């Protein structure tokens, strides 16, 4: 078989969604730093992609390529590696390439009759895999030394993974020509701070500077010790302090919060807006403020039930937060962070800066909603100056 013929056969199988998994191995040059490439199908925003996982001596890198556009990537790889093993639906393929790119293509039957199970792959697509030890997760007590997620830490592990996925999705919104400045407010034990540092700095090798800030001195000191023990550089720091007093920055690119209590989330969002953060990812928790303000007789049959009132207050708070971000030039959405079975604190506020101004209709819709509830949102007070030209 000729090289081009092989490329046609592979590219069409990848495009039509029959790839289950593949490995490209045996670099032609001993000096080649890239050792192996694993391929698997993944669904991204409803579109089939092939994920290339590049395994170097010490790091892994990932690239997701739309399934119909893999040919040039594969072409480049198969000119520098001698072997590919692939499983397609109903067919195993063994490819060997000679020095002169002569192709030996052997096929066999495989058990895999159905198409690739993308929901299964979605599970496997986790950025941090159960079974692979990540030094920070081992040190934080989430994994055992051999990478098994510990009993009782599975929820935390899933939250870290999911949040990091959101971070991964937001990369195109971040600057590529300078250091990316990131703040994690209310970082606590800093699972997320370490995870995003590991993912962006160590795996993706991006130029980042990450700060985790929390009120708890001892917890922050422990985080500093862990970072030092793991040999992390100055580009990861932990500070003791109150979000509300943290005014040390003039510009920040990404602000994240995970379960920052009550109005601590609003403080973080307000700072993010003031610094013109391009990306805000925030999973709030215990939204109490509105609970005590709610004063809407028309909602009486809901609000008479404490449980319903609490949930309603939480949902209304997050809706107000997202709407204020929209009015301040963000494309803001409320998304599912993690399924309800894992934690009821499952809403993610994701906001990307667009700079678009809000139209008058949207502003009056916000005011009507706020006034109907009798709400006096913390974030509105915090951002009084910024909102003055919008709300009047
Ligand atoms: C529920 S914990 C979450 C910790 C961490 N983000 C996580 O998900 O594991 C909330 C953290 O927010 C911190 N916090 C609350 N209000 C704060 C404030 N005003 N400034 C700094 N940290 C705050 C608390 O000390 C606590 O560690």
Short mmCIF file of C-alpha atoms and ligand atoms in Angstrom, two decimals:
data_model
loop_
_atom_site.label_atom_id
_atom_site.label_comp_id
_atom_site.label_asym_id
_atom_site.label_seq_id
_atom_site.Cartn_x
_atom_site.Cartn_y
_atom_site.Cartn_z
CA UNK A 1 0.00 0.00 0.00
CA UNK A 2 1.24 3.52 -0.81
CA UNK A 3 1.59 6.16 1.91
CA UNK A 4 -1.11 8.40 0.39
CA UNK A 5 -3.52 5.49 0.09
CA UNK A 6 -2.98 4.70 3.76
CA UNK A 7 -3.59 8.34 4.66
CA UNK A 8 -6.89 8.30 2.70
CA UNK A 9 -8.00 5.17 4.52
CA UNK A 10 -7.11 6.51 7.96
CA UNK A 11 -8.51 10.00 7.43
CA UNK A 12 -11.85 8.71 6.17
CA UNK A 13 -12.19 6.26 9.10
CA UNK A 14 -11.46 9.07 11.56
CA UNK A 15 -13.88 11.46 9.84
CA UNK A 16 -16.74 8.95 9.80
CA UNK A 17 -16.51 8.37 13.53
CA UNK A 18 -15.38 4.74 13.67
CA UNK A 19 -12.13 5.27 15.58
CA UNK A 20 -12.18 3.68 19.03
CA UNK A 21 -8.52 4.24 19.94
CA UNK A 22 -5.07 4.28 18.36
CA UNK A 23 -1.42 4.52 19.32
CA UNK A 24 1.43 5.79 17.18
CA UNK A 25 4.83 4.61 18.44
CA UNK A 26 8.47 3.86 17.63
CA UNK A 27 10.02 7.17 16.59
CA UNK A 28 12.45 6.89 13.68
CA UNK A 29 15.05 9.00 15.45
CA UNK A 30 16.37 7.95 18.83
CA UNK A 31 16.79 11.63 19.69
CA UNK A 32 13.08 12.28 19.15
CA UNK A 33 11.64 13.76 22.37
CA UNK A 34 8.12 12.74 21.52
CA UNK A 35 7.82 9.08 22.44
CA UNK A 36 4.26 8.02 21.69
CA UNK A 37 0.93 9.50 20.63
CA UNK A 38 -2.44 8.15 21.74
CA UNK A 39 -5.58 9.00 19.81
CA UNK A 40 -9.17 8.80 20.92
CA UNK A 41 -12.46 10.31 19.80
CA UNK A 42 -13.97 13.03 21.97
CA UNK A 43 -17.05 15.15 21.58
CA UNK A 44 -16.48 18.87 22.02
CA UNK A 45 -19.41 21.26 21.82
CA UNK A 46 -21.39 18.58 20.00
CA UNK A 47 -18.71 18.01 17.35
CA UNK A 48 -16.59 14.89 16.95
CA UNK A 49 -12.88 15.55 17.49
CA UNK A 50 -9.86 13.32 17.69
CA UNK A 51 -7.76 13.93 20.75
CA UNK A 52 -4.02 13.53 20.22
CA UNK A 53 -2.21 12.89 23.48
CA UNK A 54 1.50 13.53 22.96
CA UNK A 55 3.69 11.70 25.42
CA UNK A 56 7.11 13.26 25.89
CA UNK A 57 9.75 12.02 28.30
CA UNK A 58 8.24 13.88 31.25
CA UNK A 59 5.10 15.63 30.16
CA UNK A 60 1.88 15.00 28.30
CA UNK A 61 0.35 17.46 25.85
CA UNK A 62 -3.07 17.35 24.28
CA UNK A 63 -4.46 18.60 21.01
CA UNK A 64 -8.07 18.23 19.89
CA UNK A 65 -8.54 18.22 16.14
CA UNK A 66 -11.94 18.17 14.39
CA UNK A 67 -12.40 14.61 13.07
CA UNK A 68 -12.57 15.79 9.46
CA UNK A 69 -9.27 17.67 9.69
CA UNK A 70 -6.83 15.12 11.11
CA UNK A 71 -5.07 14.29 7.86
CA UNK A 72 -2.21 16.85 8.01
CA UNK A 73 -1.55 16.03 11.68
CA UNK A 74 -1.45 12.28 11.00
CA UNK A 75 0.63 12.77 7.87
CA UNK A 76 3.29 14.62 9.83
CA UNK A 77 3.35 12.01 12.61
CA UNK A 78 3.44 8.95 10.39
CA UNK A 79 6.49 10.30 8.58
CA UNK A 80 8.41 10.35 11.85
CA UNK A 81 7.09 7.18 13.57
CA UNK A 82 7.27 3.60 12.38
CA UNK A 83 4.19 2.02 13.84
CA UNK A 84 0.50 2.63 14.39
CA UNK A 85 -2.04 0.36 16.02
CA UNK A 86 -5.65 1.37 15.70
CA UNK A 87 -9.00 -0.05 16.70
CA UNK A 88 -11.91 0.98 14.52
CA UNK A 89 -15.45 -0.30 14.86
CA UNK A 90 -15.23 -4.01 13.95
CA UNK A 91 -11.63 -3.76 12.73
CA UNK A 92 -8.14 -3.79 14.23
CA UNK A 93 -5.40 -2.27 12.09
CA UNK A 94 -1.63 -2.77 12.46
CA UNK A 95 0.48 -0.43 10.37
CA UNK A 96 4.24 -0.60 9.92
CA UNK A 97 6.16 1.93 7.88
CA UNK A 98 9.54 1.27 6.31
CA UNK A 99 12.38 3.75 5.99
CA UNK A 100 11.13 4.63 2.52
CA UNK A 101 7.55 4.95 3.82
CA UNK A 102 6.42 1.63 2.32
CA UNK A 103 3.29 0.62 4.19
CA UNK A 104 2.42 -2.75 5.67
CA UNK A 105 -1.29 -2.66 6.60
CA UNK A 106 -2.69 -5.69 8.43
CA UNK A 107 -6.27 -5.95 9.57
CA UNK A 108 -8.02 -8.27 11.98
CA UNK A 109 -11.47 -8.56 13.48
CA UNK A 110 -12.16 -6.86 16.77
CA UNK A 111 -14.83 -7.33 19.37
CA UNK A 112 -15.82 -3.68 18.98
CA UNK A 113 -18.96 -3.87 16.86
CA UNK A 114 -20.73 -0.72 17.95
CA UNK A 115 -19.44 2.79 17.29
CA UNK A 116 -17.14 4.39 19.81
CA UNK A 117 -18.95 5.16 23.02
CA UNK A 118 -18.43 8.86 23.44
CA UNK A 119 -20.19 9.02 26.76
CA UNK A 120 -17.65 6.49 27.99
CA UNK A 121 -14.96 8.58 26.41
CA UNK A 122 -16.37 11.65 28.02
CA UNK A 123 -15.70 9.94 31.31
CA UNK A 124 -12.22 8.95 30.20
CA UNK A 125 -11.63 12.43 28.83
CA UNK A 126 -11.12 13.69 32.37
CA UNK A 127 -8.03 15.84 32.56
CA UNK A 128 -6.90 14.03 35.69
CA UNK A 129 -7.26 10.26 35.39
CA UNK A 130 -7.96 7.94 38.27
CA UNK A 131 -4.96 5.57 38.34
CA UNK A 132 -2.40 8.18 37.24
CA UNK A 133 -0.58 9.72 40.22
CA UNK A 134 -0.40 13.52 40.18
CA UNK A 135 2.09 14.67 42.81
CA UNK A 136 -0.13 17.50 44.11
CA UNK A 137 -3.17 15.22 44.42
CA UNK A 138 -1.12 12.63 46.26
CA UNK A 139 0.23 15.33 48.58
CA UNK A 140 -3.25 16.79 49.17
CA UNK A 141 -4.52 13.35 50.14
CA UNK A 142 -6.89 12.96 47.17
CA UNK A 143 -4.90 10.10 45.62
CA UNK A 144 -2.80 7.27 47.00
CA UNK A 145 0.87 7.13 46.00
CA UNK A 146 -0.01 4.89 43.05
CA UNK A 147 -2.69 7.27 41.82
CA UNK A 148 -5.89 5.65 43.11
CA UNK A 149 -8.51 8.19 44.16
CA UNK A 150 -9.04 7.68 47.88
CA UNK A 151 -12.39 6.68 49.30
CA UNK A 152 -14.24 9.79 50.32
CA UNK A 153 -12.27 11.97 47.88
CA UNK A 154 -14.08 10.94 44.70
CA UNK A 155 -16.37 14.00 44.79
CA UNK A 156 -13.45 16.38 45.25
CA UNK A 157 -11.60 14.63 42.42
CA UNK A 158 -14.58 15.06 40.09
CA UNK A 159 -14.96 18.72 41.05
CA UNK A 160 -11.29 19.41 40.37
CA UNK A 161 -11.55 17.65 37.01
CA UNK A 162 -14.70 19.45 35.97
CA UNK A 163 -13.41 22.86 36.98
CA UNK A 164 -10.16 22.24 35.10
CA UNK A 165 -12.20 21.29 32.03
CA UNK A 166 -13.89 24.68 32.21
CA UNK A 167 -10.45 26.28 32.48
CA UNK A 168 -9.30 24.32 29.47
CA UNK A 169 -12.33 25.53 27.47
CA UNK A 170 -11.51 29.13 28.32
CA UNK A 171 -7.91 29.13 27.07
CA UNK A 172 -8.71 30.85 23.78
CA UNK A 173 -9.93 33.87 25.78
CA UNK A 174 -6.60 34.32 27.55
CA UNK A 175 -3.58 36.27 26.30
CA UNK A 176 -1.00 34.25 24.37
CA UNK A 177 1.74 36.89 24.24
CA UNK A 178 2.45 37.50 27.94
CA UNK A 179 2.15 36.02 31.40
CA UNK A 180 -1.40 34.98 32.22
CA UNK A 181 -2.33 36.34 35.65
CA UNK A 182 -4.72 34.13 37.60
CA UNK A 183 -6.29 34.53 41.03
CA UNK A 184 -8.12 31.88 43.03
CA UNK A 185 -10.11 33.62 45.75
CA UNK A 186 -11.09 31.69 48.88
CA UNK A 187 -8.67 28.97 47.81
CA UNK A 188 -8.79 27.08 51.13
CA UNK A 189 -6.79 23.84 50.88
CA UNK A 190 -6.17 24.94 47.29
CA UNK A 191 -7.02 21.75 45.43
CA UNK A 192 -8.17 23.92 42.55
CA UNK A 193 -5.20 26.31 42.70
CA UNK A 194 -2.78 23.39 42.48
CA UNK A 195 -4.85 21.72 39.77
CA UNK A 196 -4.93 24.74 37.54
CA UNK A 197 -1.24 25.39 38.10
CA UNK A 198 -0.42 21.77 37.25
CA UNK A 199 -2.64 21.81 34.17
CA UNK A 200 -1.62 25.20 32.76
CA UNK A 201 2.02 25.43 33.84
CA UNK A 202 3.23 21.85 33.94
CA UNK A 203 1.05 20.10 31.36
CA UNK A 204 0.35 22.93 28.92
CA UNK A 205 3.63 24.74 29.69
CA UNK A 206 1.89 28.11 29.62
CA UNK A 207 3.40 31.24 31.05
CA UNK A 208 1.15 31.78 34.10
CA UNK A 209 1.34 33.42 37.50
CA UNK A 210 -1.14 31.95 39.93
CA UNK A 211 -2.17 33.24 43.36
CA UNK A 212 -4.39 31.48 45.88
CA UNK A 213 -5.78 33.74 48.60
CA UNK A 214 -7.59 32.74 51.76
CA UNK A 215 -8.34 34.01 55.24
CA UNK A 216 -6.93 30.91 56.93
CA UNK A 217 -3.29 31.40 57.85
CA UNK A 218 -2.49 27.79 58.76
CA UNK A 219 -4.10 26.38 55.67
CA UNK A 220 -2.18 28.81 53.46
CA UNK A 221 1.09 27.99 55.20
CA UNK A 222 0.46 24.31 54.52
CA UNK A 223 -0.16 25.11 50.83
CA UNK A 224 3.12 27.03 50.66
CA UNK A 225 4.93 24.04 52.15
CA UNK A 226 3.36 21.66 49.65
CA UNK A 227 4.29 23.95 46.73
CA UNK A 228 7.88 24.14 48.02
CA UNK A 229 8.08 20.35 48.51
CA UNK A 230 6.83 19.79 44.97
CA UNK A 231 9.48 22.16 43.65
CA UNK A 232 6.99 24.61 42.17
CA UNK A 233 8.40 28.01 41.26
CA UNK A 234 7.65 31.61 42.14
CA UNK A 235 4.85 31.60 39.61
CA UNK A 236 2.62 29.92 42.20
CA UNK A 237 2.03 31.80 45.43
CA UNK A 238 -0.31 31.56 48.39
CA UNK A 239 -1.37 34.60 50.37
CA UNK A 240 -3.23 35.06 53.62
CA UNK A 241 -5.82 37.80 53.34
CA UNK A 242 -9.38 38.95 52.90
CA UNK A 243 -10.69 39.24 49.35
CA UNK A 244 -12.23 42.55 50.29
CA UNK A 245 -8.85 44.03 51.22
CA UNK A 246 -7.01 42.60 48.27
CA UNK A 247 -6.27 45.53 46.03
CA UNK A 248 -2.72 44.67 45.04
CA UNK A 249 -3.45 44.14 41.35
CA UNK A 250 -4.19 46.46 38.49
CA UNK A 251 -4.95 43.82 35.88
CA UNK A 252 -5.83 40.15 36.15
CA UNK A 253 -6.71 37.80 33.31
CA UNK A 254 -8.65 35.09 35.08
CA UNK A 255 -10.43 34.99 38.44
CA UNK A 256 -11.71 31.68 39.79
CA UNK A 257 -13.60 30.80 42.95
CA UNK A 258 -14.78 27.42 44.15
CA UNK A 259 -17.32 27.51 46.95
CA UNK A 260 -16.20 30.89 48.28
CA UNK A 261 -18.74 31.46 51.03
CA UNK A 262 -21.73 33.75 50.52
CA UNK A 263 -20.74 37.30 49.53
CA UNK A 264 -17.07 36.31 49.23
CA UNK A 265 -18.11 35.26 45.73
CA UNK A 266 -19.50 38.74 45.06
CA UNK A 267 -16.31 40.34 46.33
CA UNK A 268 -14.32 38.17 43.94
CA UNK A 269 -16.62 38.92 41.00
CA UNK A 270 -16.45 42.65 41.71
CA UNK A 271 -12.66 42.58 41.75
CA UNK A 272 -12.57 40.55 38.56
CA UNK A 273 -14.74 43.14 36.83
CA UNK A 274 -12.62 46.04 38.08
CA UNK A 275 -9.45 44.38 36.87
CA UNK A 276 -11.03 43.68 33.50
CA UNK A 277 -10.54 39.91 33.85
CA UNK A 278 -11.14 38.20 30.52
CA UNK A 279 -12.32 35.00 32.15
CA UNK A 280 -14.34 34.53 35.33
CA UNK A 281 -15.19 31.04 36.54
CA UNK A 282 -17.04 30.94 39.82
CA UNK A 283 -18.91 28.20 41.65
CA UNK A 284 -20.72 29.94 44.52
CA UNK A 285 -22.00 28.45 47.73
CA UNK A 286 -24.24 29.30 50.67
CA UNK A 287 -25.90 32.36 49.14
CA UNK A 288 -27.48 33.88 52.27
CA UNK A 289 -27.72 37.55 51.46
CA UNK A 290 -30.90 37.52 49.41
CA UNK A 291 -32.60 35.05 51.73
CA UNK A 292 -33.05 37.76 54.36
CA UNK A 293 -33.99 40.43 51.80
CA UNK A 294 -36.66 38.54 49.85
CA UNK A 295 -39.90 40.43 50.21
CA UNK A 296 -42.36 39.55 47.47
CA UNK A 297 -45.92 38.75 48.61
CA UNK A 298 -46.72 37.37 45.14
CA UNK A 299 -44.13 34.64 45.76
CA UNK A 300 -45.62 33.85 49.15
CA UNK A 301 -46.68 30.32 48.31
CA UNK A 302 -43.07 29.48 47.48
CA UNK A 303 -41.33 31.55 50.12
CA UNK A 304 -43.45 30.19 52.98
CA UNK A 305 -41.40 26.98 52.73
CA UNK A 306 -37.93 27.48 54.16
CA UNK A 307 -36.38 24.91 51.84
CA UNK A 308 -37.91 26.44 48.72
CA UNK A 309 -37.06 29.94 49.87
CA UNK A 310 -33.43 28.94 50.35
CA UNK A 311 -33.16 27.38 46.91
CA UNK A 312 -35.06 30.22 45.27
CA UNK A 313 -32.78 32.77 46.97
CA UNK A 314 -29.69 30.92 45.78
CA UNK A 315 -30.94 30.68 42.18
CA UNK A 316 -32.07 34.31 42.12
CA UNK A 317 -28.71 35.43 43.56
CA UNK A 318 -26.76 33.63 40.85
CA UNK A 319 -29.12 34.95 38.16
CA UNK A 320 -28.56 38.49 39.44
CA UNK A 321 -24.78 37.96 39.50
CA UNK A 322 -24.79 36.69 35.92
CA UNK A 323 -27.05 39.51 34.77
CA UNK A 324 -24.86 42.17 36.40
CA UNK A 325 -21.84 40.66 34.65
CA UNK A 326 -23.74 40.82 31.34
CA UNK A 327 -24.60 44.47 31.96
CA UNK A 328 -20.90 45.10 32.63
CA UNK A 329 -19.71 43.78 29.28
CA UNK A 330 -19.45 40.03 29.83
CA UNK A 331 -20.94 37.09 28.05
CA UNK A 332 -22.17 35.42 31.25
CA UNK A 333 -23.80 32.04 31.58
CA UNK A 334 -24.98 29.81 34.40
CA UNK A 335 -23.86 26.25 33.63
CA UNK A 336 -24.04 22.92 35.38
CA UNK A 337 -20.81 22.49 37.30
CA UNK A 338 -21.29 18.93 38.40
CA UNK A 339 -24.32 16.69 38.70
CA UNK A 340 -26.68 17.12 41.65
CA UNK A 341 -25.79 13.71 43.04
CA UNK A 342 -22.23 14.96 43.64
CA UNK A 343 -23.03 18.30 45.25
CA UNK A 344 -26.07 20.57 45.32
CA UNK A 345 -23.64 23.49 44.90
CA UNK A 346 -23.65 22.77 41.24
CA UNK A 347 -23.91 26.04 39.36
CA UNK A 348 -20.92 27.52 37.59
CA UNK A 349 -20.97 31.21 36.67
CA UNK A 350 -18.86 31.47 33.54
CA UNK A 351 -18.20 34.92 32.12
CA UNK A 352 -16.02 35.91 29.19
CA UNK A 353 -15.29 39.59 28.65
CA UNK A 354 -16.71 40.99 25.43
CA UNK A 355 -16.89 44.69 26.26
CA UNK A 356 -20.34 44.85 24.66
CA UNK A 357 -22.64 47.42 26.23
CA UNK A 358 -26.09 46.43 27.45
CA UNK A 359 -29.19 47.70 25.69
CA UNK A 360 -31.84 49.67 27.56
CA UNK A 361 -34.33 46.78 27.49
CA UNK A 362 -31.95 44.49 29.31
CA UNK A 363 -31.20 47.13 31.93
CA UNK A 364 -34.88 47.74 32.71
CA UNK A 365 -35.56 43.98 32.82
CA UNK A 366 -32.83 43.65 35.44
CA UNK A 367 -34.16 46.53 37.53
CA UNK A 368 -37.70 45.15 37.42
CA UNK A 369 -36.51 41.73 38.63
CA UNK A 370 -34.34 43.18 41.39
CA UNK A 371 -37.10 45.50 42.62
CA UNK A 372 -39.75 42.79 42.50
CA UNK A 373 -37.63 40.73 44.91
CA UNK A 374 -36.68 43.69 47.11
CA UNK A 375 -33.08 42.70 46.50
CA UNK A 376 -30.13 44.93 47.28
CA UNK A 377 -27.32 42.91 45.75
CA UNK A 378 -23.88 43.15 47.33
CA UNK A 379 -22.29 43.11 43.90
CA UNK A 380 -24.32 46.12 42.80
CA UNK A 381 -23.15 48.07 45.83
CA UNK A 382 -19.55 46.96 45.31
CA UNK A 383 -19.59 48.00 41.66
CA UNK A 384 -21.58 51.20 42.12
CA UNK A 385 -19.16 53.31 40.09
CA UNK A 386 -18.83 50.82 37.25
CA UNK A 387 -22.59 50.33 37.10
CA UNK A 388 -23.51 54.02 37.32
CA UNK A 389 -23.32 54.62 33.55
CA UNK A 390 -25.36 51.47 32.93
CA UNK A 391 -28.06 51.61 35.60
CA UNK A 392 -28.22 55.41 35.75
C1 LIG B 1 -15.81 26.16 51.35
S1 LIG B 1 -14.18 26.73 51.37
C2 LIG B 1 -13.64 26.36 49.73
C3 LIG B 1 -12.17 26.24 49.60
C4 LIG B 1 -11.64 25.85 48.24
N1 LIG B 1 -11.92 26.83 47.23
C5 LIG B 1 -12.16 24.49 47.84
O1 LIG B 1 -13.05 24.42 47.02
O2 LIG B 1 -11.65 23.50 48.36
C6 LIG B 1 -14.36 28.47 51.34
C7 LIG B 1 -13.09 29.22 51.63
O3 LIG B 1 -13.31 30.62 51.43
C8 LIG B 1 -12.53 31.32 52.36
N2 LIG B 1 -13.08 32.68 52.49
C9 LIG B 1 -14.33 33.03 52.87
N3 LIG B 1 -14.46 34.38 52.88
C10 LIG B 1 -13.26 34.88 52.50
C11 LIG B 1 -12.75 36.19 52.31
N4 LIG B 1 -13.50 37.25 52.54
N5 LIG B 1 -11.47 36.34 51.92
C12 LIG B 1 -10.68 35.26 51.70
N6 LIG B 1 -11.11 33.99 51.83
C13 LIG B 1 -12.39 33.80 52.24
C14 LIG B 1 -12.67 30.48 53.62
O4 LIG B 1 -11.61 30.74 54.53
C15 LIG B 1 -12.63 29.07 53.06
O5 LIG B 1 -11.33 28.52 53.07
#
